[in-house]
Structures are given as C-alpha cells and as structure tokens.
Coordinates of C-alpha atoms in Angstrom, one line a residue:
X24 CA -13.6 -26.5 -0.2
X25 CA -17.1 -25.6 1.0
X26 CA -19.7 -23.9 -1.1
X27 CA -19.4 -20.8 0.9
X28 CA -15.7 -20.7 0.3
X29 CA -16.1 -21.2 -3.5
X30 CA -18.6 -18.4 -3.6
X31 CA -16.5 -16.0 -1.7
X32 CA -13.3 -16.7 -3.6
X33 CA -14.9 -16.4 -7.0
X34 CA -17.2 -13.3 -6.8
X35 CA -16.4 -11.2 -9.9
X36 CA -18.1 -8.2 -8.4
X37 CA -15.7 -8.2 -5.5
X38 CA -12.7 -8.5 -7.8
X39 CA -13.9 -5.6 -10.0
X40 CA -14.6 -3.5 -6.9
X41 CA -11.1 -4.0 -5.4
X42 CA -9.4 -3.4 -8.7
X43 CA -11.2 -0.1 -9.0
X44 CA -10.7 1.1 -5.5
X45 CA -7.1 0.2 -5.2
X46 CA -6.4 1.8 -8.6
X47 CA -8.2 4.9 -7.3
X48 CA -5.8 5.0 -4.3
X49 CA -2.7 4.7 -6.5
X50 CA -3.8 7.4 -9.0
X51 CA -3.4 10.5 -6.8
X52 CA -0.4 8.9 -4.9
X53 CA 1.4 8.3 -8.2
X54 CA 0.8 11.9 -9.2
X55 CA 1.8 13.5 -6.0
X56 CA 5.0 11.4 -5.6
X57 CA 6.1 11.1 -9.2
X58 CA 4.7 13.9 -11.3
X59 CA 4.3 16.7 -8.7
X60 CA 8.0 16.8 -7.7
X61 CA 8.9 17.2 -11.4
X62 CA 6.4 20.0 -11.9
X63 CA 7.5 21.8 -8.7
X64 CA 11.1 21.5 -9.7
X65 CA 10.3 23.1 -13.1
X66 CA 8.5 25.8 -11.2
X67 CA 11.7 26.7 -9.4
X68 CA 11.3 24.9 -6.0
X69 CA 14.4 23.8 -4.2
X70 CA 15.0 20.1 -3.5
X71 CA 14.5 20.8 0.2
X72 CA 11.2 22.4 -0.4
X73 CA 10.1 19.6 -2.6
X74 CA 11.1 17.0 0.0
X75 CA 9.3 18.9 2.7
X76 CA 6.0 18.2 0.9
X77 CA 6.3 14.7 2.2
X78 CA 4.5 16.0 5.4
X79 CA 1.4 16.2 3.3
X80 CA 1.3 12.4 3.3
X81 CA 1.0 12.2 7.1
X82 CA -2.7 11.0 6.9
X83 CA -1.4 7.7 5.6
X84 CA 0.5 7.2 8.9
X85 CA -2.2 8.7 11.1
X86 CA -5.3 7.1 9.6
X87 CA -5.3 4.6 12.4
X88 CA -6.6 7.4 14.7
X89 CA -9.9 7.6 12.8
X90 CA -10.1 4.0 11.5
X91 CA -12.4 3.0 14.4
X92 CA -14.9 5.7 13.4
X93 CA -15.0 4.2 9.9
X94 CA -15.5 0.7 11.3
X95 CA -18.4 1.5 13.7
X96 CA -20.2 4.3 11.9
X97 CA -22.5 3.6 8.9
X98 CA -21.4 1.2 6.2
X99 CA -18.0 0.9 4.5
X100 CA -19.7 1.4 1.1
X101 CA -21.0 4.8 2.1
X102 CA -17.6 5.8 3.4
X103 CA -16.0 4.8 0.1
X104 CA -18.5 6.6 -2.0
X105 CA -18.2 9.8 0.1
X106 CA -14.4 9.8 0.0
X107 CA -14.3 9.2 -3.7
X108 CA -16.7 12.1 -4.4
X109 CA -14.8 14.3 -2.0
X110 CA -11.5 13.5 -3.9
X111 CA -13.1 14.2 -7.3
X112 CA -14.5 17.5 -6.0
X113 CA -11.2 18.7 -4.7
X114 CA -9.6 17.8 -8.0
X115 CA -12.2 19.8 -9.9
X116 CA -11.7 22.8 -7.5
X117 CA -8.0 22.7 -8.2
X118 CA -8.7 22.7 -11.9
X119 CA -10.6 26.0 -11.5
X120 CA -7.8 27.7 -9.4
X121 CA -5.0 29.7 -10.9
X122 CA -2.1 27.8 -9.6
X123 CA 0.3 30.1 -11.5
X124 CA -0.5 32.8 -9.0
X125 CA 0.0 30.7 -5.9
X126 CA 0.7 27.1 -5.2
X127 CA -0.8 27.3 -1.7
X128 CA -4.2 25.9 -2.9
X129 CA -2.3 23.0 -4.5
X130 CA -0.7 22.0 -1.2
X131 CA -4.0 22.3 0.6
X132 CA -5.6 20.2 -2.1
X133 CA -2.9 17.6 -1.8
X134 CA -3.4 17.4 2.0
X135 CA -7.2 17.0 1.7
X136 CA -7.0 14.3 -1.0
X137 CA -4.5 12.4 1.1
X138 CA -7.0 12.5 4.0
X139 CA -9.8 11.3 1.8
X140 CA -7.7 8.6 0.1
X141 CA -6.4 7.3 3.5
X142 CA -9.9 7.1 4.8
X143 CA -11.1 5.4 1.7
X144 CA -8.3 2.9 2.2
X145 CA -9.5 2.0 5.7
X146 CA -13.0 1.3 4.4
X147 CA -11.7 -0.6 1.3
X148 CA -9.4 -2.8 3.5
X149 CA -12.4 -3.5 5.7
X150 CA -14.5 -4.5 2.6
X151 CA -11.6 -6.8 1.4
X152 CA -11.3 -8.5 4.8
X153 CA -15.0 -9.2 5.1
X154 CA -15.8 -10.0 1.5
X155 CA -13.0 -12.4 0.9
X156 CA -12.4 -15.8 2.5
X157 CA -9.0 -17.0 3.7
X158 CA -7.9 -18.3 0.3
X159 CA -9.4 -15.4 -1.5
X160 CA -7.3 -12.9 0.5
X161 CA -4.2 -14.1 -1.3
X162 CA -5.7 -13.1 -4.6
X163 CA -7.2 -10.0 -3.0
X164 CA -3.9 -8.7 -1.9
X165 CA -2.4 -9.5 -5.3
X166 CA -5.2 -7.3 -6.7
X167 CA -4.4 -4.7 -4.1
X168 CA -0.7 -4.4 -4.9
X169 CA -1.1 -4.8 -8.6
X170 CA -4.0 -2.3 -9.0
X171 CA -2.3 0.2 -6.8
X172 CA 0.8 0.0 -8.9
X173 CA -1.1 0.5 -12.1
X174 CA -2.9 3.5 -10.5
X175 CA 0.5 4.9 -9.6
X176 CA 1.7 4.5 -13.2
X177 CA -1.4 6.2 -14.5
X178 CA -1.2 9.0 -11.9
X179 CA 2.6 9.5 -12.3
X180 CA 3.7 9.0 -15.9
X181 CA 0.2 9.2 -17.4
X182 CA -0.8 12.5 -15.8
X183 CA 2.7 13.9 -16.2
X184 CA 2.5 13.2 -19.9
X185 CA -0.9 14.9 -20.0
X186 CA 0.5 17.9 -18.2
X187 CA 3.3 18.1 -20.7
X188 CA 0.9 18.6 -23.6
X189 CA -1.9 20.5 -21.8
X190 CA -2.0 22.3 -18.4
X191 CA -3.0 22.0 -14.8
X192 CA -6.7 22.2 -15.6
X193 CA -6.7 19.2 -18.0
X194 CA -4.7 17.2 -15.5
X195 CA -7.0 17.7 -12.5
X196 CA -10.1 17.2 -14.7
X197 CA -8.7 13.9 -15.9
X198 CA -8.0 12.9 -12.3
X199 CA -11.5 13.7 -11.2
X200 CA -13.0 11.8 -14.1
X201 CA -10.9 8.7 -13.4
X202 CA -11.9 8.8 -9.7
X203 CA -15.6 9.0 -10.5
X204 CA -15.3 6.1 -13.0
X205 CA -13.7 3.9 -10.3
X206 CA -16.6 4.7 -8.0
X207 CA -19.2 3.1 -10.3
X208 CA -18.5 -0.6 -9.2
X209 CA -19.1 0.5 -5.6
X210 CA -22.7 1.4 -6.5
X211 CA -23.4 -2.3 -7.3
X212 CA -21.8 -3.6 -4.1
X213 CA -24.2 -4.4 -1.3
X214 CA -22.7 -3.7 2.2
X215 CA -24.4 -3.8 5.5
X216 CA -23.8 -1.7 8.6
X217 CA -20.6 -2.7 10.4
X218 CA -21.4 -5.6 12.7
X219 CA -20.1 -4.1 15.9
X220 CA -21.7 -5.0 19.2
X221 CA -23.5 -2.1 21.0
X222 CA -20.9 -2.0 23.8
X223 CA -18.1 -1.7 21.2
X224 CA -19.9 1.0 19.4
X225 CA -20.0 3.0 22.6
X226 CA -16.4 2.5 23.3
X227 CA -13.8 5.2 23.8
X228 CA -12.6 7.2 20.8
X229 CA -9.2 5.5 21.3
X230 CA -10.5 2.1 20.3
X231 CA -7.4 1.6 18.1
X232 CA -5.3 1.5 21.3
X233 CA -7.5 -1.2 22.7
X234 CA -7.2 -3.2 19.4
X235 CA -3.4 -2.8 19.6
X236 CA -3.5 -4.1 23.2
X237 CA -5.2 -7.4 22.2
X238 CA -3.1 -10.5 23.0
X239 CA -0.7 -11.3 20.3
X240 CA -1.1 -8.1 18.2
X241 CA 2.2 -6.5 19.3
X242 CA 4.0 -9.7 18.6
X243 CA 2.5 -9.7 15.1
X244 CA 3.6 -6.1 14.6
X245 CA 7.1 -7.2 15.6
X246 CA 7.1 -10.1 13.1
X247 CA 5.8 -7.9 10.3
X248 CA 8.5 -5.3 11.1
X249 CA 11.2 -7.9 11.1
X250 CA 10.0 -9.3 7.7
X251 CA 9.8 -5.9 6.0
X252 CA 12.8 -4.1 7.5
X253 CA 15.6 -5.5 5.3
X254 CA 13.7 -5.2 2.0
X255 CA 12.5 -1.7 2.9
X256 CA 16.1 -0.7 3.7
X257 CA 17.3 -2.1 0.4
X258 CA 14.7 -0.4 -1.7
X259 CA 14.9 3.0 -0.1
X260 CA 17.8 4.3 -2.1
X261 CA 17.5 2.6 -5.5
X262 CA 16.9 5.9 -7.2
X263 CA 20.0 7.6 -5.8
X264 CA 22.0 4.4 -6.4
X265 CA 21.0 4.4 -10.1
X266 CA 21.9 8.0 -10.4
X267 CA 25.3 7.4 -8.8
X268 CA 25.9 4.6 -11.2
X269 CA 25.7 7.1 -14.1
X270 CA 22.2 6.4 -15.4
X271 CA 20.5 9.4 -17.0
X272 CA 17.2 10.8 -15.6
X273 CA 15.4 9.3 -18.6
X274 CA 17.0 5.9 -18.0
X275 CA 16.1 6.1 -14.3
X276 CA 12.5 7.1 -15.1
X277 CA 12.2 4.1 -17.5
X278 CA 13.9 1.5 -15.3
X279 CA 12.7 2.6 -11.8
X280 CA 9.4 3.8 -13.1
X281 CA 7.5 2.0 -15.9
X282 CA 9.6 -1.2 -16.0
X283 CA 9.9 -1.6 -12.3
X284 CA 6.2 -0.9 -11.8
X285 CA 5.3 -3.5 -14.4
X286 CA 7.7 -5.9 -12.6
X287 CA 5.9 -5.2 -9.3
X288 CA 2.6 -5.9 -10.8
X289 CA 3.9 -9.3 -12.1
X290 CA 5.3 -10.0 -8.6
X291 CA 1.9 -9.2 -7.1
X292 CA 0.2 -11.6 -9.4
X293 CA 2.7 -14.4 -8.5
X294 CA 2.3 -13.6 -4.8
X295 CA -1.4 -13.8 -5.1
X296 CA -1.4 -17.1 -6.8
X297 CA 1.1 -18.5 -4.2
X298 CA -0.9 -17.3 -1.3
X299 CA -4.1 -18.7 -2.8
X300 CA -2.9 -22.1 -3.9
X301 CA 0.0 -22.9 -1.5
X302 CA -1.0 -21.0 1.6
X303 CA 0.3 -18.1 3.5
X304 CA 3.4 -19.6 5.1
X305 CA 4.7 -21.0 1.8
X306 CA 4.1 -17.6 0.1
X307 CA 6.0 -15.8 3.0
X308 CA 8.9 -18.2 2.6
X309 CA 9.2 -17.9 -1.1
X310 CA 8.8 -14.1 -1.0
X311 CA 11.3 -13.7 1.9
X312 CA 13.9 -15.8 0.2
X313 CA 13.4 -14.2 -3.2
X314 CA 13.6 -10.6 -2.0
X315 CA 16.8 -11.5 -0.1
X316 CA 18.4 -13.0 -3.2
X317 CA 17.3 -9.9 -5.2
X318 CA 19.2 -7.7 -2.7
X319 CA 22.3 -9.9 -3.2
X320 CA 22.1 -8.9 -6.9
X321 CA 22.4 -5.3 -5.8
X322 CA 25.5 -6.2 -3.9
X323 CA 27.0 -7.5 -7.2
X324 CA 25.7 -4.4 -9.0
X325 CA 27.2 -2.0 -6.5
X326 CA 30.5 -3.8 -6.7
X327 CA 30.8 -3.0 -10.4
X328 CA 28.6 -5.5 -12.1
X329 CA 27.7 -3.2 -15.0
X330 CA 24.5 -1.9 -16.4
X331 CA 23.1 -5.4 -17.2
X332 CA 23.4 -6.5 -13.6
X333 CA 21.8 -3.2 -12.4
X334 CA 18.8 -3.8 -14.7
X335 CA 18.4 -7.4 -13.5
X336 CA 18.8 -6.4 -9.8
X337 CA 16.2 -3.6 -10.1
X338 CA 13.6 -5.7 -11.9
X339 CA 14.2 -8.7 -9.6
X340 CA 13.8 -6.5 -6.5
X341 CA 10.4 -5.3 -7.6
X342 CA 9.2 -8.7 -8.7
X343 CA 10.4 -10.4 -5.5
X344 CA 9.2 -7.5 -3.4
X345 CA 5.8 -7.8 -4.9
X346 CA 5.6 -11.4 -4.0
X347 CA 6.6 -10.8 -0.4
X348 CA 4.3 -7.8 0.0
X349 CA 1.2 -9.7 -1.1
X350 CA 2.1 -12.6 1.3
X351 CA 2.5 -10.3 4.3
X352 CA -0.5 -8.2 3.5
X353 CA -2.6 -11.3 3.2
X354 CA -1.3 -12.4 6.6
X355 CA -2.3 -9.0 8.0
X356 CA -5.8 -9.4 6.7
X357 CA -6.0 -12.9 8.3
X358 CA -5.4 -11.4 11.7
X359 CA -8.2 -8.9 11.4
X360 CA -11.6 -9.5 13.1
X361 CA -14.5 -8.7 10.8
X362 CA -16.2 -6.3 13.2
X363 CA -13.1 -4.2 13.3
X364 CA -11.5 -5.2 10.0
X365 CA -10.5 -1.7 8.9
X366 CA -9.0 -0.8 12.3
X367 CA -7.1 -4.1 12.7
X368 CA -5.6 -4.0 9.3
X369 CA -4.8 -0.3 9.4
X370 CA -2.9 -0.8 12.6
X371 CA -0.5 -3.2 10.9
X372 CA -0.4 -1.1 7.7
X373 CA 0.6 2.0 9.7
X374 CA 3.3 -0.1 11.4
X375 CA 4.6 -1.0 7.9
X376 CA 4.8 2.7 7.1
X377 CA 6.8 3.4 10.3
X378 CA 9.1 0.5 9.5
X379 CA 9.7 1.8 6.0
X380 CA 10.6 5.2 7.4
X381 CA 13.0 3.9 9.9
X382 CA 14.5 1.5 7.4
X383 CA 14.9 4.4 4.9
X384 CA 16.8 6.4 7.5
X385 CA 19.0 3.5 8.4
X386 CA 19.8 3.0 4.7
X387 CA 20.9 6.6 4.3
X388 CA 23.2 6.3 7.3
X389 CA 24.8 3.0 6.3
X390 CA 25.1 4.1 2.7
X391 CA 26.7 7.4 3.5
X392 CA 29.2 5.9 6.0
X393 CA 30.0 2.5 4.5
X394 CA 28.8 2.7 0.8
X395 CA 26.3 0.8 -1.3
X396 CA 28.0 -2.6 -1.1
X397 CA 27.7 -2.7 2.7
X398 CA 24.2 -1.2 2.5
X399 CA 22.8 -3.9 0.2
X400 CA 24.7 -6.7 2.0
X401 CA 23.3 -5.6 5.3
X402 CA 19.8 -5.3 3.8
X403 CA 20.0 -8.8 2.3
X404 CA 21.1 -10.3 5.6
X405 CA 18.4 -8.5 7.6
X406 CA 15.8 -9.6 5.0
X407 CA 16.8 -13.2 5.3
X408 CA 16.9 -13.0 9.1
X409 CA 13.5 -11.3 9.1
X410 CA 12.0 -14.1 7.0
X411 CA 13.3 -16.7 9.4
X412 CA 12.0 -14.7 12.4
X413 CA 8.5 -14.5 10.8
X414 CA 8.3 -18.2 10.0
X415 CA 9.6 -19.2 13.4
X416 CA 7.2 -16.9 15.1
X417 CA 4.2 -18.2 13.2
X418 CA 5.2 -21.8 14.0
X419 CA 5.5 -21.0 17.7
X420 CA 2.1 -19.5 17.8
X421 CA 3.0 -15.8 17.9
X422 CA 0.3 -13.4 17.0
X423 CA -3.5 -13.0 17.7
X424 CA -5.6 -16.1 18.1
X425 CA -7.7 -15.1 15.1
X426 CA -4.6 -15.4 12.9
X427 CA -3.8 -19.0 13.9
X428 CA -7.5 -20.0 13.6
X429 CA -7.4 -18.8 10.0
X430 CA -4.0 -20.4 9.2
X431 CA -5.1 -23.8 10.5
X432 CA -5.6 -26.1 7.5
X433 CA -9.1 -26.9 8.6
X434 CA -10.1 -23.3 8.2
X435 CA -9.4 -23.2 4.5
X436 CA -10.8 -26.6 3.4

C-alpha cells in the first residue's frame, strides 16, 4: 500500500465528516417515513392519504437532474453547509407554525427538506468518492449505510418518543439542533472547487444524460439492477408479512424497527470490512449469497415456521442486506470519475431507487396472487441469479473503464 493510500484510508476527519453527514440524511428521512405516518394517522388521516405523502420524496429520485449543477458549481463543502442550514431553518419555521390549524405547511416543509437533503446527498457522495481511495470506499460505504440507519432510528423512534411527551415545536427544534450539530465537522473539512474542465463546465444542463451515455454505464446500471432486484422484492413487504403472521404493532415496531435497524448497522460494518480487506468482488459474492439465504429463511417462516423463525429471518435479512448494500454502493463509487463524482454516483443511486420501486410493485402482485411462500421463493431465486449476473458481468469487463481500472489489483496496492 502506498503512502497516499494509507493517508487517504485513515483520515479521521473524513470518517467523522461522513458519519455526521449520513446521520443528518437519515434523521429527517426516519422521521418522515416512520414517525410522521403515525402522527398523521392519530390526526385522522386515511391510509390512502398517508401513503400519498410518498410523492413528497420525489426529490430523491429526481436529484440526478440537478446533480451536475452541484458538481460543477462552487465547492461541495459549500453545498453541504448551505443545504444543512436550509434544512435547520425549515425545521425551525415548522416549530413556529400552528400545525393544529392546518397541516399544509407541514407538507410544504417535508417537500423542501427532502429537496435540501437530496441535494446534500449529491455533494456528500461527491466528497466521499474524492476523499476516499479504493480500499477506503469499502469502509466509507459501511459508514454511509450504518450512519444513515442510526439517523433513521433517531429521527423515527427518537423523535416520535419526543413527540409523545412534548409537542410539534419541541420535535422540530430538536431536529434543527441535531442538523446544526452534524454540520460542525464540515467546517473543518477543506474542499476545493470541483475540478471540472472549462468545456465541461460550459456543457448543456443535461450533463447527466451525457454521463449516462458513457460507454459501459448502462451495462453497470443493468448489473446493479439485477443484483438489487431480488433482495428489494423480498424486503418490500416484510411489514405486512409480520402483520399477517399475527404480530402486534408493538412487536412489529420492535422487530422491524429498532432490532432490524441495529442488525442493518451490524451488516453495514461487516460489509465495510469485507470490501476493505477482501475487495469488492468478494464482498459482492458474500453479500449476494447471504441475502439469498436470508430470503430462503422467509420461505420457511411463511410456510409456518413459527415466531422464532420469523425473528431469525427478519434479523438475517437486514444483516445480509446491509453487507450486500455496502458492497454494491462501494462498486458504484468505484465507477465514478472524480470530476463528476456526485453526478456519476447519483445516476446509479437513482437507478437503485427505481429498481426498488419496481421490485416493490412486483412483490405486491406476486404476494397477492400466489402468497408469501411463492413471493419469498421467487425473491431468493432472483437474488441468487442477480448475484451471478453481477459477478459474471464484472469478470467479462462490463461497465465503465474507470470501474475496471479501480478493480484491477494494481490499483489498490
């Protein structure tokens, strides 16, 4: 390992920075996906109305449209600070609004915070790609998945608990304070202007389309989609499955919330170590096989395995899914060129969001028509096939040249 590699892999300031920023992303997401639906339900909203609020998360799927602007304008550090301050400001404004009179300001605030958080994500991913070397990205993505999950726990269960003993104002003030605190490490991070050539900076606003058209990118999108589809299909209906198996809301909240989030953090840590020490391909193999086996456990659980099997299957799915997610996210970072790091990574991240949406719909159709046993058996088979497709594709040279330059053993010595 070279001196440069050692320095890049071991910079504590980068680790603290990524921990803070990915936690900051998970915080509002956890609140809006876990706590907010409960609060709205208690306020008399129908399930249809609550589910319709999912449109407020559209910025996470659309962020690729403005990712090139983040890459080629100013520095990523400034973008992060600006988005963090904007998020905290909106939270403080919501704390001052009487949400009992109308929830319209709440929905506007949710939409704005999602725009700011999605934009912060583009800049943060760009920082991670440029600040970490090839080996370090394995640990970096372990940090990403783990810190994001911890943020979701704090934003979901933590802020919901605060709401139960206080009110809206205390909840949003706490959110604002936490976001500001996570901004502090950014102030010590030194970033330079995005190193984009002059002709690139003057490119068309649809630079993202040009990045997508690069040789090998669509092939990589296909490999990532194949790898993620089965696992996304299997995880989409875990909540309804637990409910249909007779678990109470409190038991579901404990198992599919706190316990599973902790399991996912553990999986992210294992995935980070595997990607760091054994390389990307080995981590992808271990993660892909592990998540397929975890889905087989759900087949047993759906066939009448009992509560014990249900608990084992749920925890295993989150641990194994964490391993696989870290491995594939590290691969996505490997494919990004530093000048367009945010855009390149965001393209693949948005593809993952689309795959998860399609897989979730497919899970609903298969589950409704054929039942849970067939659903989880299909998911396990597709997950295993997707892993095989990914590994075969990488070995045959599929994907951008940048990816295979990074994966070559000489690049990480």
